[in-house]
């Protein structure tokens, strides 16, 4: 399923593939900028094809520039108000800024800068790095730069709230849930399904994060993790991390138990008597 981590972890890996840290500038294009000119340049660089799928399809961006202060380190970003307002969350935030008659600034101390960078890239271009590409010859989807390994390097990030590695697409999915971006949720889930070779421990910590940051009504991301663990149950059975996680319990593992029982019932129903 997943892509390899930037950090080396000792055991329980689905793959022996080791990737090095990407030096690509693509995934850093929206970071640490409060320059109006730079934001406008980024918007102009969006291709016509990506603009068709982007939430903001206008060719000219003339709305006010909003400054955003992200994370514990208070890293600064800038974006056009019209672009941000494609999110119901930011639409409300910008409206509150207007009524307060203060400088147009939004503080998000609990957000991860790397995740917010990808979210802004999606709002401007309709996708985020590594981008989703379609191979006409093979009639299949893949991630940008997947052939060189660079496209999978960024699949795992260090997340401050869990103090460890976690799947980037899972965090983006949860952020999209928070900000009311349904299309971004679908995109993140599709990308996550194209990843492969992630540690058992990272998958489990990501599954816990997904359960903690999605409503109980979520039927996509949670089900994705349950199906993944059931399919790879033999690998997880050998994982010491899995044992520790199950001893801690929680709703994730109750749902996993139910999913496993249902799976066994399906197998029994298909087997000849």
Short mmCIF file of C-alpha atoms in Angstrom, two decimals:
data_model
loop_
_atom_site.label_atom_id
_atom_site.label_comp_id
_atom_site.label_asym_id
_atom_site.label_seq_id
_atom_site.Cartn_x
_atom_site.Cartn_y
_atom_site.Cartn_z
CA UNK A 1 0.00 0.00 0.00
CA UNK A 2 2.23 2.76 1.22
CA UNK A 3 5.54 4.52 0.40
CA UNK A 4 8.75 4.33 2.38
CA UNK A 5 9.57 6.63 5.28
CA UNK A 6 12.21 9.33 5.34
CA UNK A 7 13.36 8.01 8.72
CA UNK A 8 14.86 4.59 9.28
CA UNK A 9 12.88 2.32 11.60
CA UNK A 10 14.23 -1.06 12.66
CA UNK A 11 11.47 -3.59 12.08
CA UNK A 12 8.10 -4.64 10.68
CA UNK A 13 8.43 -3.13 7.21
CA UNK A 14 6.30 -4.12 4.24
CA UNK A 15 9.19 -3.35 1.94
CA UNK A 16 12.98 -3.27 1.91
CA UNK A 17 12.90 -0.20 -0.30
CA UNK A 18 14.77 2.73 1.25
CA UNK A 19 14.30 6.20 -0.11
CA UNK A 20 16.39 9.28 0.47
CA UNK A 21 15.05 12.66 1.39
CA UNK A 22 13.68 14.48 -1.59
CA UNK A 23 15.32 17.67 -2.67
CA UNK A 24 12.50 18.55 -5.03
CA UNK A 25 11.36 22.15 -4.82
CA UNK A 26 7.85 21.31 -5.95
CA UNK A 27 6.54 20.43 -2.52
CA UNK A 28 8.04 23.57 -0.98
CA UNK A 29 6.49 26.06 -3.40
CA UNK A 30 3.90 27.40 -0.93
CA UNK A 31 6.00 27.44 2.24
CA UNK A 32 7.17 30.39 4.29
CA UNK A 33 5.92 33.21 2.11
CA UNK A 34 4.17 36.46 2.94
CA UNK A 35 5.05 38.08 -0.37
CA UNK A 36 2.07 39.22 -2.42
CA UNK A 37 4.09 39.04 -5.64
CA UNK A 38 5.16 35.47 -4.93
CA UNK A 39 1.60 34.32 -4.27
CA UNK A 40 0.41 35.95 -7.49
CA UNK A 41 3.26 34.34 -9.43
CA UNK A 42 2.33 30.90 -8.08
CA UNK A 43 -1.27 31.39 -9.13
CA UNK A 44 -0.22 32.43 -12.63
CA UNK A 45 2.01 29.37 -12.99
CA UNK A 46 -0.94 27.02 -12.56
CA UNK A 47 -1.49 25.28 -15.89
CA UNK A 48 -4.83 25.56 -17.75
CA UNK A 49 -5.43 21.84 -17.24
CA UNK A 50 -4.93 22.02 -13.49
CA UNK A 51 -7.06 25.16 -13.31
CA UNK A 52 -10.01 23.20 -14.65
CA UNK A 53 -9.91 20.90 -11.63
CA UNK A 54 -8.89 23.51 -9.08
CA UNK A 55 -11.52 24.83 -6.66
CA UNK A 56 -10.57 28.32 -7.86
CA UNK A 57 -11.02 28.53 -11.65
CA UNK A 58 -10.63 32.27 -12.05
CA UNK A 59 -7.81 33.37 -14.33
CA UNK A 60 -7.24 36.61 -12.39
CA UNK A 61 -6.81 36.79 -8.63
CA UNK A 62 -7.45 40.27 -7.33
CA UNK A 63 -8.84 39.61 -3.86
CA UNK A 64 -7.12 40.57 -0.63
CA UNK A 65 -4.07 38.69 0.58
CA UNK A 66 -4.52 36.79 3.85
CA UNK A 67 -1.54 36.07 6.09
CA UNK A 68 -1.63 32.72 7.86
CA UNK A 69 0.50 31.84 10.88
CA UNK A 70 0.92 28.07 11.01
CA UNK A 71 2.16 25.66 13.67
CA UNK A 72 4.15 25.98 16.85
CA UNK A 73 6.99 27.67 14.98
CA UNK A 74 4.54 30.26 13.59
CA UNK A 75 5.61 29.83 10.00
CA UNK A 76 4.00 32.39 7.71
CA UNK A 77 2.03 31.73 4.53
CA UNK A 78 0.03 34.01 2.26
CA UNK A 79 -2.98 33.28 0.07
CA UNK A 80 -5.74 35.12 -1.79
CA UNK A 81 -8.95 35.46 0.16
CA UNK A 82 -11.07 34.17 -2.75
CA UNK A 83 -8.97 31.01 -2.92
CA UNK A 84 -9.17 30.35 0.82
CA UNK A 85 -12.92 30.93 0.83
CA UNK A 86 -13.47 27.79 -1.24
CA UNK A 87 -13.21 26.21 2.21
CA UNK A 88 -16.22 26.83 4.51
CA UNK A 89 -13.81 26.96 7.45
CA UNK A 90 -11.75 29.78 5.96
CA UNK A 91 -14.82 31.53 4.61
CA UNK A 92 -16.03 31.90 8.21
CA UNK A 93 -12.55 32.85 9.42
CA UNK A 94 -12.18 35.57 6.78
CA UNK A 95 -15.64 36.92 7.57
CA UNK A 96 -14.75 37.14 11.27
CA UNK A 97 -11.56 38.98 10.32
CA UNK A 98 -13.67 41.52 8.41
CA UNK A 99 -16.02 42.22 11.32
CA UNK A 100 -13.11 42.55 13.75
CA UNK A 101 -11.58 45.22 11.47
CA UNK A 102 -8.08 43.96 12.18
CA UNK A 103 -5.21 42.95 9.94
CA UNK A 104 -6.14 40.05 7.72
CA UNK A 105 -4.33 37.30 9.58
CA UNK A 106 -5.41 33.79 10.61
CA UNK A 107 -3.56 31.81 13.27
CA UNK A 108 -3.56 27.99 13.13
CA UNK A 109 -1.15 26.91 15.89
CA UNK A 110 -2.17 23.24 15.76
CA UNK A 111 -1.69 22.80 12.02
CA UNK A 112 1.43 21.23 10.50
CA UNK A 113 3.20 23.62 8.06
CA UNK A 114 3.97 20.80 5.62
CA UNK A 115 0.32 19.77 5.52
CA UNK A 116 -0.90 23.33 5.12
CA UNK A 117 1.55 23.81 2.27
CA UNK A 118 -0.05 20.87 0.44
CA UNK A 119 -3.52 22.21 1.20
CA UNK A 120 -2.68 25.59 -0.34
CA UNK A 121 -1.16 23.90 -3.36
CA UNK A 122 -4.42 21.98 -3.82
CA UNK A 123 -6.53 25.14 -3.50
CA UNK A 124 -4.49 26.87 -6.23
CA UNK A 125 -3.79 23.97 -8.59
CA UNK A 126 -6.30 21.21 -7.83
CA UNK A 127 -3.62 18.76 -6.64
CA UNK A 128 -0.59 18.55 -4.36
CA UNK A 129 2.85 16.98 -4.69
CA UNK A 130 3.37 14.22 -5.62
CA UNK A 131 0.60 14.78 -8.15
CA UNK A 132 -1.71 12.12 -9.48
CA UNK A 133 -0.97 11.14 -13.10
CA UNK A 134 -2.74 8.84 -15.53
CA UNK A 135 -0.77 6.37 -17.67
CA UNK A 136 -2.74 5.97 -20.90
CA UNK A 137 -0.61 3.06 -22.07
CA UNK A 138 -1.25 1.04 -18.92
CA UNK A 139 -4.69 2.55 -18.29
CA UNK A 140 -3.80 3.15 -14.65
CA UNK A 141 -3.06 5.92 -12.17
CA UNK A 142 0.27 6.54 -10.49
CA UNK A 143 2.02 9.22 -8.44
CA UNK A 144 4.33 11.79 -10.00
CA UNK A 145 8.02 10.77 -9.86
CA UNK A 146 7.07 7.30 -8.63
CA UNK A 147 9.47 5.71 -11.11
CA UNK A 148 12.45 7.50 -9.58
CA UNK A 149 11.38 6.98 -5.99
CA UNK A 150 11.10 10.71 -5.35
CA UNK A 151 7.32 10.60 -5.46
CA UNK A 152 7.12 8.16 -2.56
CA UNK A 153 9.70 9.80 -0.30
CA UNK A 154 7.20 12.39 0.90
CA UNK A 155 4.51 9.83 1.81
CA UNK A 156 5.54 9.79 5.49
CA UNK A 157 6.09 12.89 7.63
CA UNK A 158 7.04 13.49 11.24
CA UNK A 159 3.96 14.75 13.05
CA UNK A 160 4.41 16.73 16.25
CA UNK A 161 1.14 15.64 17.88
CA UNK A 162 2.02 11.94 17.70
CA UNK A 163 5.75 12.61 18.08
CA UNK A 164 6.57 10.19 15.30
CA UNK A 165 6.08 9.22 11.64
CA UNK A 166 2.63 9.32 10.11
CA UNK A 167 1.22 9.04 6.60
CA UNK A 168 0.97 12.41 4.92
CA UNK A 169 -2.16 11.56 2.91
CA UNK A 170 -3.96 10.54 6.10
CA UNK A 171 -3.19 13.90 7.71
CA UNK A 172 -4.29 15.72 4.56
CA UNK A 173 -7.55 13.73 4.53
CA UNK A 174 -8.22 14.75 8.14
CA UNK A 175 -7.33 18.38 7.38
CA UNK A 176 -9.74 18.30 4.43
CA UNK A 177 -12.42 17.00 6.80
CA UNK A 178 -11.75 19.91 9.15
CA UNK A 179 -11.77 22.52 6.39
CA UNK A 180 -14.77 21.12 4.51
CA UNK A 181 -12.96 20.10 1.30
CA UNK A 182 -14.67 16.92 0.13
CA UNK A 183 -12.81 16.67 -3.18
CA UNK A 184 -9.48 16.89 -1.36
CA UNK A 185 -10.58 14.03 0.90
CA UNK A 186 -11.25 11.86 -2.14
CA UNK A 187 -7.92 12.81 -3.70
CA UNK A 188 -5.94 12.05 -0.54
CA UNK A 189 -7.66 8.68 -0.15
CA UNK A 190 -6.90 7.73 -3.76
CA UNK A 191 -3.24 8.68 -3.37
CA UNK A 192 -2.96 6.73 -0.15
CA UNK A 193 -4.14 3.63 -1.96
CA UNK A 194 -1.21 3.95 -4.39
CA UNK A 195 1.47 3.90 -1.69
CA UNK A 196 3.48 0.79 -0.77
CA UNK A 197 6.16 -0.32 1.64
CA UNK A 198 5.42 1.51 4.90
CA UNK A 199 6.30 0.24 8.39
CA UNK A 200 3.62 -1.55 10.42
CA UNK A 201 4.20 0.92 13.26
CA UNK A 202 3.62 3.88 10.94
CA UNK A 203 0.41 2.37 9.58
CA UNK A 204 -0.90 1.77 13.08
CA UNK A 205 -0.04 5.26 14.32
CA UNK A 206 -1.68 6.68 11.18
CA UNK A 207 -4.79 4.56 11.76
CA UNK A 208 -5.02 5.86 15.33
CA UNK A 209 -4.62 9.42 14.04
CA UNK A 210 -7.37 8.82 11.49
CA UNK A 211 -9.74 7.58 14.20
CA UNK A 212 -8.90 10.54 16.44
CA UNK A 213 -9.45 13.13 13.71
CA UNK A 214 -12.48 11.88 11.79
CA UNK A 215 -16.11 11.62 12.95
CA UNK A 216 -17.61 8.23 13.77
CA UNK A 217 -19.69 8.62 10.61
CA UNK A 218 -16.56 8.45 8.41
CA UNK A 219 -16.90 5.45 6.11
CA UNK A 220 -13.86 5.93 3.89
CA UNK A 221 -10.53 6.42 5.67
CA UNK A 222 -11.38 4.25 8.67
CA UNK A 223 -12.63 1.44 6.43
CA UNK A 224 -9.46 1.77 4.36
CA UNK A 225 -7.28 1.03 7.38
CA UNK A 226 -9.46 -1.83 8.60
CA UNK A 227 -9.33 -3.48 5.16
CA UNK A 228 -5.58 -2.98 4.93
CA UNK A 229 -4.89 -4.59 8.30
CA UNK A 230 -7.23 -7.52 7.59
CA UNK A 231 -5.57 -8.14 4.21
CA UNK A 232 -2.10 -7.96 5.75
CA UNK A 233 -3.05 -9.75 8.98
CA UNK A 234 -0.16 -12.23 8.78
CA UNK A 235 2.37 -9.40 8.68
CA UNK A 236 0.68 -7.56 11.50
CA UNK A 237 0.42 -10.76 13.55
CA UNK A 238 4.22 -10.94 13.66
CA UNK A 239 4.51 -7.28 14.65
CA UNK A 240 5.42 -6.46 18.24
CA UNK A 241 4.01 -3.01 17.62
CA UNK A 242 0.64 -4.52 16.78
CA UNK A 243 0.59 -6.41 20.07
CA UNK A 244 1.34 -3.25 22.06
CA UNK A 245 -1.28 -1.28 20.16
CA UNK A 246 -3.97 -3.92 20.71
CA UNK A 247 -3.21 -4.03 24.42
CA UNK A 248 -3.88 -0.29 24.54
CA UNK A 249 -7.26 -0.92 22.90
CA UNK A 250 -9.67 1.75 21.71
CA UNK A 251 -12.40 2.01 19.09
CA UNK A 252 -9.99 1.25 16.26
CA UNK A 253 -9.34 -2.23 17.56
CA UNK A 254 -12.98 -2.94 18.39
CA UNK A 255 -13.83 -2.07 14.77
CA UNK A 256 -10.90 -4.21 13.66
CA UNK A 257 -12.21 -7.16 15.66
CA UNK A 258 -15.64 -6.80 14.06
CA UNK A 259 -14.08 -6.51 10.59
CA UNK A 260 -11.99 -9.63 11.20
CA UNK A 261 -15.01 -11.62 12.39
CA UNK A 262 -17.00 -10.52 9.33
CA UNK A 263 -14.09 -11.54 7.12
CA UNK A 264 -13.96 -14.99 8.70
CA UNK A 265 -17.73 -15.36 8.32
CA UNK A 266 -17.43 -14.51 4.62
CA UNK A 267 -14.71 -17.12 4.17
CA UNK A 268 -16.81 -19.73 5.94
CA UNK A 269 -19.81 -18.95 3.77
CA UNK A 270 -17.77 -19.38 0.58
CA UNK A 271 -16.09 -22.65 1.59
CA UNK A 272 -17.76 -25.95 0.56
CA UNK A 273 -19.55 -27.83 3.35
#
